[in-house]
JSON list of C-alpha atoms in Angstrom, two decimals:
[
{"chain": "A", "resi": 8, "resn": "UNK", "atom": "CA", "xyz": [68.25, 91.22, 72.99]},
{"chain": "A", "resi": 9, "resn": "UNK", "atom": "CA", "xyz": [71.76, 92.93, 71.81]},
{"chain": "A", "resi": 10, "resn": "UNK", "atom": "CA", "xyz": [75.33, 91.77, 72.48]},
{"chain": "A", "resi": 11, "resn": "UNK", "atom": "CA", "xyz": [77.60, 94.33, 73.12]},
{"chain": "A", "resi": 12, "resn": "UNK", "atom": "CA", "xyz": [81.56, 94.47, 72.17]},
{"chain": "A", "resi": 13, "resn": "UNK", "atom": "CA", "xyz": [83.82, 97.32, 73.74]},
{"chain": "A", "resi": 14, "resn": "UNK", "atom": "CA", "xyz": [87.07, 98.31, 71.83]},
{"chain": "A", "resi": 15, "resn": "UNK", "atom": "CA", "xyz": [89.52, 101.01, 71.54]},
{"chain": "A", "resi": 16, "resn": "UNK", "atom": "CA", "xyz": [90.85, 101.35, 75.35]},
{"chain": "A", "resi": 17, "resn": "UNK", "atom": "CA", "xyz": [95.01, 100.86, 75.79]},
{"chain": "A", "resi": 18, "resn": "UNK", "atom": "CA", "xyz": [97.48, 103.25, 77.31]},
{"chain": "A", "resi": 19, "resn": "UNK", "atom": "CA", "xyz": [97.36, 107.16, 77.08]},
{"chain": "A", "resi": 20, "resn": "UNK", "atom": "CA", "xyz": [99.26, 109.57, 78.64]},
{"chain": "A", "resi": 21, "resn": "UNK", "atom": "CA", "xyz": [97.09, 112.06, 80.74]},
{"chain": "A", "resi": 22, "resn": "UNK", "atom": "CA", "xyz": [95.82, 115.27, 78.23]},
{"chain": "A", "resi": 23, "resn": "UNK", "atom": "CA", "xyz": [96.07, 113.11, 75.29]},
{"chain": "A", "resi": 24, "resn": "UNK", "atom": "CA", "xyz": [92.67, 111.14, 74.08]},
{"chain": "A", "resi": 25, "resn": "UNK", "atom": "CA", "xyz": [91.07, 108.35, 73.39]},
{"chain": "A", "resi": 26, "resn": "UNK", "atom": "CA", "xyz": [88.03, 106.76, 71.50]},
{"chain": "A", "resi": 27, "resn": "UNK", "atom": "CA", "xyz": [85.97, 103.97, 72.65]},
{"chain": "A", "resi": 28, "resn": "UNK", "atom": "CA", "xyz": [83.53, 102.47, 70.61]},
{"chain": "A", "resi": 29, "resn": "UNK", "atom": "CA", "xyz": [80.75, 99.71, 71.42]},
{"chain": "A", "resi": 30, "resn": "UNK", "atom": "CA", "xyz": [79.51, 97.62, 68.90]},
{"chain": "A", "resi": 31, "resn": "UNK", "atom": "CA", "xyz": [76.04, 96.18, 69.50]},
{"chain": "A", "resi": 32, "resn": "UNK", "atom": "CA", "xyz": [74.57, 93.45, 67.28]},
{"chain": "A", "resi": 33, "resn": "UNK", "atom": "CA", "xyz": [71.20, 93.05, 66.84]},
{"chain": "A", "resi": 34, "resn": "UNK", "atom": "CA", "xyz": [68.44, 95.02, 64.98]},
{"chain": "A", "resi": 35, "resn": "UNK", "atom": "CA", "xyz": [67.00, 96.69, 68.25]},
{"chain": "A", "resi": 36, "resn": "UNK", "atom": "CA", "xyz": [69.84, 98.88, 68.99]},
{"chain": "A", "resi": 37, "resn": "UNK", "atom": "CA", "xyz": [68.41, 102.19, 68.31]},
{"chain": "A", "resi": 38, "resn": "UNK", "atom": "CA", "xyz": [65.37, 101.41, 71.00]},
{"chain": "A", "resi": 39, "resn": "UNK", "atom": "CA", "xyz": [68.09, 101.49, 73.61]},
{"chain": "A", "resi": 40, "resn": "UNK", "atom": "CA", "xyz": [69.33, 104.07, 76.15]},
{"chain": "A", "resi": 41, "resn": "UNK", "atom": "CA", "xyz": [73.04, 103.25, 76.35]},
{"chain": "A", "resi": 42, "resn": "UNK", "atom": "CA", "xyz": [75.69, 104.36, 78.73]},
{"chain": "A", "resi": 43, "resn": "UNK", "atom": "CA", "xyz": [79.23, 104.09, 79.95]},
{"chain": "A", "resi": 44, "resn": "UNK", "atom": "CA", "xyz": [80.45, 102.60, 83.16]},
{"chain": "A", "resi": 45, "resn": "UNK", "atom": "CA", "xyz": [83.66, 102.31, 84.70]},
{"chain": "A", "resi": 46, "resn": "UNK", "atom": "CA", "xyz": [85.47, 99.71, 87.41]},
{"chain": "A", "resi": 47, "resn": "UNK", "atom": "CA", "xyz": [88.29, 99.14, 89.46]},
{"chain": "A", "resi": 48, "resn": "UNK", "atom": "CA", "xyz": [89.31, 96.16, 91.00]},
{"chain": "A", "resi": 49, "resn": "UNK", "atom": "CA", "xyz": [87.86, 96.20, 94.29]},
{"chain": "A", "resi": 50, "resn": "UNK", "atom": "CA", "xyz": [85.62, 98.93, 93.63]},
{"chain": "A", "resi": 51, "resn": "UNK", "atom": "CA", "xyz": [81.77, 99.45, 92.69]},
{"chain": "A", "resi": 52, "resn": "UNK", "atom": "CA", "xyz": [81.33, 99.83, 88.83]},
{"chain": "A", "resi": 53, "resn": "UNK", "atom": "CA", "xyz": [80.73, 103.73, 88.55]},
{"chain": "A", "resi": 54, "resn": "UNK", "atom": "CA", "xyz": [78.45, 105.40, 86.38]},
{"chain": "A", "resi": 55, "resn": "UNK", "atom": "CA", "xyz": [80.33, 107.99, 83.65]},
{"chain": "A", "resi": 56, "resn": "UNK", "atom": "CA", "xyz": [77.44, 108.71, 80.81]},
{"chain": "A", "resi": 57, "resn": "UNK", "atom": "CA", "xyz": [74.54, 107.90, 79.30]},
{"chain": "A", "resi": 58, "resn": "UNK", "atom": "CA", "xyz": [72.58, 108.59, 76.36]},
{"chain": "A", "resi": 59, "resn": "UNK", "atom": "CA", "xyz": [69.11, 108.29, 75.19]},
{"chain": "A", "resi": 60, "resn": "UNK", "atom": "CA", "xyz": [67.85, 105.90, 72.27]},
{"chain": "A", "resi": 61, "resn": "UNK", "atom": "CA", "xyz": [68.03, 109.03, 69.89]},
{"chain": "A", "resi": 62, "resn": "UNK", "atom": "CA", "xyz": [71.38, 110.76, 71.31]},
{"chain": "A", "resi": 63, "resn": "UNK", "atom": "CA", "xyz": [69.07, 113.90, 72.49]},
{"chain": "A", "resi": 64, "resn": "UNK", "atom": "CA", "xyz": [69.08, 113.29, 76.39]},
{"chain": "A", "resi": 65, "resn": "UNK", "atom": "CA", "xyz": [72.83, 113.01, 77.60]},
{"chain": "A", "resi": 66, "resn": "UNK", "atom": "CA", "xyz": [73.96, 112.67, 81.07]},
{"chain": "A", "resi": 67, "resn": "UNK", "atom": "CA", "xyz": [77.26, 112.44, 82.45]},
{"chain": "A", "resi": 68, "resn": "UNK", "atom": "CA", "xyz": [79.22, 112.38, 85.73]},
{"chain": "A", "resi": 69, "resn": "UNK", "atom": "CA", "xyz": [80.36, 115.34, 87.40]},
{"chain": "A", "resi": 70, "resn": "UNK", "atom": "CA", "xyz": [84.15, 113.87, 87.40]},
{"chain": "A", "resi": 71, "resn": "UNK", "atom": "CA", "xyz": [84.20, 113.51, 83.75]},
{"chain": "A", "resi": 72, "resn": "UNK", "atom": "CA", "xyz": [82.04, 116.17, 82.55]},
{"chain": "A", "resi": 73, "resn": "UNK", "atom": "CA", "xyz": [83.85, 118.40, 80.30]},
{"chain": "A", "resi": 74, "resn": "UNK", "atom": "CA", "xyz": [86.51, 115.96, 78.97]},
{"chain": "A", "resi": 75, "resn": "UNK", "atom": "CA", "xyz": [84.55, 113.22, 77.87]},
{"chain": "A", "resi": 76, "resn": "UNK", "atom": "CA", "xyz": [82.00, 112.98, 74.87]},
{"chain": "A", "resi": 77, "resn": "UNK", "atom": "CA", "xyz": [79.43, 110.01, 74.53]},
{"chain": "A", "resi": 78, "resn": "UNK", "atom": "CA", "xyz": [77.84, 109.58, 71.15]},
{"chain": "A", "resi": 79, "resn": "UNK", "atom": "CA", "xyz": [76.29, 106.90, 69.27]},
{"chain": "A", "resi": 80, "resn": "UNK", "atom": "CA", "xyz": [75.50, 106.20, 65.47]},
{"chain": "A", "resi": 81, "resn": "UNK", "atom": "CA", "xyz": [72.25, 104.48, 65.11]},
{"chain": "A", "resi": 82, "resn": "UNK", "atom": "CA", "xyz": [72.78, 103.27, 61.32]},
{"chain": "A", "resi": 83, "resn": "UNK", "atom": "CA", "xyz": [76.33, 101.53, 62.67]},
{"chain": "A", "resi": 84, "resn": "UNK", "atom": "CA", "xyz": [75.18, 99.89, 65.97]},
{"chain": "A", "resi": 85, "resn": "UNK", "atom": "CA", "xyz": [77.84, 101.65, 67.34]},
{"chain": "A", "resi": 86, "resn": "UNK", "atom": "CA", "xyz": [78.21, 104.09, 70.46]},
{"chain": "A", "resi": 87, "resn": "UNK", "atom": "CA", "xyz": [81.51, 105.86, 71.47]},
{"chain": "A", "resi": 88, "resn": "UNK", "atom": "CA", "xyz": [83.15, 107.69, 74.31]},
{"chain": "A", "resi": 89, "resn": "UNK", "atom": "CA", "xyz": [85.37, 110.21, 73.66]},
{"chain": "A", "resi": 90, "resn": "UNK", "atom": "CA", "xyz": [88.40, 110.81, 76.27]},
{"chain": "A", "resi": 91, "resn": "UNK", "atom": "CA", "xyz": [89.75, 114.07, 76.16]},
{"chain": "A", "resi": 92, "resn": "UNK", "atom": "CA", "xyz": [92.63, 115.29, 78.75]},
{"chain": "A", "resi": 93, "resn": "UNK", "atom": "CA", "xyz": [92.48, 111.97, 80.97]},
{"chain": "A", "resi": 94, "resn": "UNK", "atom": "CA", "xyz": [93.32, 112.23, 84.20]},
{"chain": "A", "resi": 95, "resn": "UNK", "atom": "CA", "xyz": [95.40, 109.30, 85.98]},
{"chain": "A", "resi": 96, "resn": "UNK", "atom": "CA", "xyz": [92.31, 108.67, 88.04]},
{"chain": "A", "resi": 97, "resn": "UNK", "atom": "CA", "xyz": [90.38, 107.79, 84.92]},
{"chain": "A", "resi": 98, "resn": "UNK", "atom": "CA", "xyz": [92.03, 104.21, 84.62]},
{"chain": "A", "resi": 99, "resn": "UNK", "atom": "CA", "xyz": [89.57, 101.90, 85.14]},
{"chain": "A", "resi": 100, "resn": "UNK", "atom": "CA", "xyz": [88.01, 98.90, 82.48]},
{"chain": "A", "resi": 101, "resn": "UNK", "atom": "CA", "xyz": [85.22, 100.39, 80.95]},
{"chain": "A", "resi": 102, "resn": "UNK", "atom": "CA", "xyz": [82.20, 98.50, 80.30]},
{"chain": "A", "resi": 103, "resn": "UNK", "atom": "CA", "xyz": [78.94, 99.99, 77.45]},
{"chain": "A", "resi": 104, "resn": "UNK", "atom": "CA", "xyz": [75.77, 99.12, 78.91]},
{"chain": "A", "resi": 105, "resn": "UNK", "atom": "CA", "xyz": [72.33, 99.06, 77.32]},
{"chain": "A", "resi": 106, "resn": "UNK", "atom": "CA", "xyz": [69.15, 99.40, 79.29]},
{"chain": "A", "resi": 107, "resn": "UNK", "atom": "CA", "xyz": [65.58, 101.31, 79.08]},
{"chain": "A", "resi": 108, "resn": "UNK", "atom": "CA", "xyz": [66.33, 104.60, 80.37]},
{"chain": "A", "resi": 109, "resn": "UNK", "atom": "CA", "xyz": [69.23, 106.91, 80.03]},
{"chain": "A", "resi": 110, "resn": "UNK", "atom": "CA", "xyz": [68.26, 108.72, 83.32]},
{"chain": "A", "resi": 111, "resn": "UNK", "atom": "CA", "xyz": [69.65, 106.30, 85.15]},
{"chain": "A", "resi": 112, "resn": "UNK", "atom": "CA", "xyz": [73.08, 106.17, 86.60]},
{"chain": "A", "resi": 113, "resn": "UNK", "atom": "CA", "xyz": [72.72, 102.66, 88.64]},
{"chain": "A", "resi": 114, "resn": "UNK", "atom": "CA", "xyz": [74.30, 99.06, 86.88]},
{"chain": "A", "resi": 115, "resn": "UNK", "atom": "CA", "xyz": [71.11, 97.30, 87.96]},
{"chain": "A", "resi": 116, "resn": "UNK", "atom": "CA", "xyz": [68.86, 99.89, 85.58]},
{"chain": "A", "resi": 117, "resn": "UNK", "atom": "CA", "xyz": [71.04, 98.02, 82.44]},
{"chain": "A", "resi": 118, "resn": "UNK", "atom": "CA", "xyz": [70.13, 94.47, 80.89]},
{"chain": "A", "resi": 119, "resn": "UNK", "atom": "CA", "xyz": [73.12, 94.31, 78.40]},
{"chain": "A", "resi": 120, "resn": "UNK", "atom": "CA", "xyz": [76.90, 93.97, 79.32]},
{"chain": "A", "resi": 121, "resn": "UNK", "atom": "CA", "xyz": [80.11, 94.39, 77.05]},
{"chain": "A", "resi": 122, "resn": "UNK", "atom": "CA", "xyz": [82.80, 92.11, 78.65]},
{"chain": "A", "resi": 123, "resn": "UNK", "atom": "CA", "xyz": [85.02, 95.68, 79.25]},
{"chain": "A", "resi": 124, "resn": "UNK", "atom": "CA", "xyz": [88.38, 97.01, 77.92]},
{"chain": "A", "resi": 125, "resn": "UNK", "atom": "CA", "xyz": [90.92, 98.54, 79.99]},
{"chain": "A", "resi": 126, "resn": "UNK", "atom": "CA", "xyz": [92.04, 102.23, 79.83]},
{"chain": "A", "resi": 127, "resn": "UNK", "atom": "CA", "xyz": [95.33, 103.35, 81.68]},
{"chain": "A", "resi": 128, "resn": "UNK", "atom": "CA", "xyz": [95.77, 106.72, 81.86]},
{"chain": "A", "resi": 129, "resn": "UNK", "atom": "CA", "xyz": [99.92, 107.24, 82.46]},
{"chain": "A", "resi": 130, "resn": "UNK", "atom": "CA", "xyz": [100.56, 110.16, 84.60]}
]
C-alpha cells in the first residue's frame, strides 16, 4: 500500500512553469507505475502522463505532450510533473496516481489517490 501527497500547484501565468511533485510513503514505491491525472468540476478526471516503475516507459497525452515533463526519483518517493508554457485550458486539480501499469490511461487502472492540488493557469 502507498499514500500519496500532491504539492506544488498555485497560480501561473500561461508560458511560465510549474513543478509538481508527489510524495508517496511507503517502501513499495519504486514497484509502481505512476501517472498524472487532471479534473474539472463537472468533468471526467483526464489522463495527462504516466510512467513506468523504472521511469523508462513514458506516456503522455496528446494535449500536453511537448510542454509537460513527468519524472520520478525512486530513492525520494517522489514523482514530478513539469509544466512548461501552460495553456489557460490546463487549469484543472491535479491528482498522482499509482497503479500496476503505466500503459494505461483509465482512473479505474490506479489503486492509489493523492487528495489533488489545484493549478490555474492565468491567461
Amino acid at each position: 500500500q502507498v499514500q500519496l501527497v500532491e504539492s506544488g500547484g498555485g497560480l501561473v501565468q500561461a508560458g511560465g512553469s510549474l513543478r509538481l511533485s508527489c510524495a508517496a510513503s511507503g517502501r513499495t514505491f519504486s514497484s509502481y507505475a505512476m501517472a498524472w491525472f487532471r479534473q474539472a468540476p463537472g468533468k471526467e478526471r483526464e489522463f495527462v502522463t504516466s510512467l513506468s516503475w523504472n521511469g523508462e516507459m513514458i506516456y503522455y497525452a496528446d494535449s500536453v505532450k511537448g510542454r509537460f515533463t513527468i519524472s520520478r526519483d525512486n530513492a525520494k518517493n517522489t514523482m514530478y510533473l513539469q509544466m512548461n508554457s501552460p495553456k489557460f485550458e490546463d487549469t484543472d486539480v491535479y491528482y498522482c496516481a499509482a497503479g500496476s501499469v503505466a500503459y494505461y490511461r483509465t482512473p479505474v487502472s490506479y489503486n492509489y489517490w493523492g487528495q489533488g492540488t489545484q493549478v490555474t493557469v492565468s491567461s
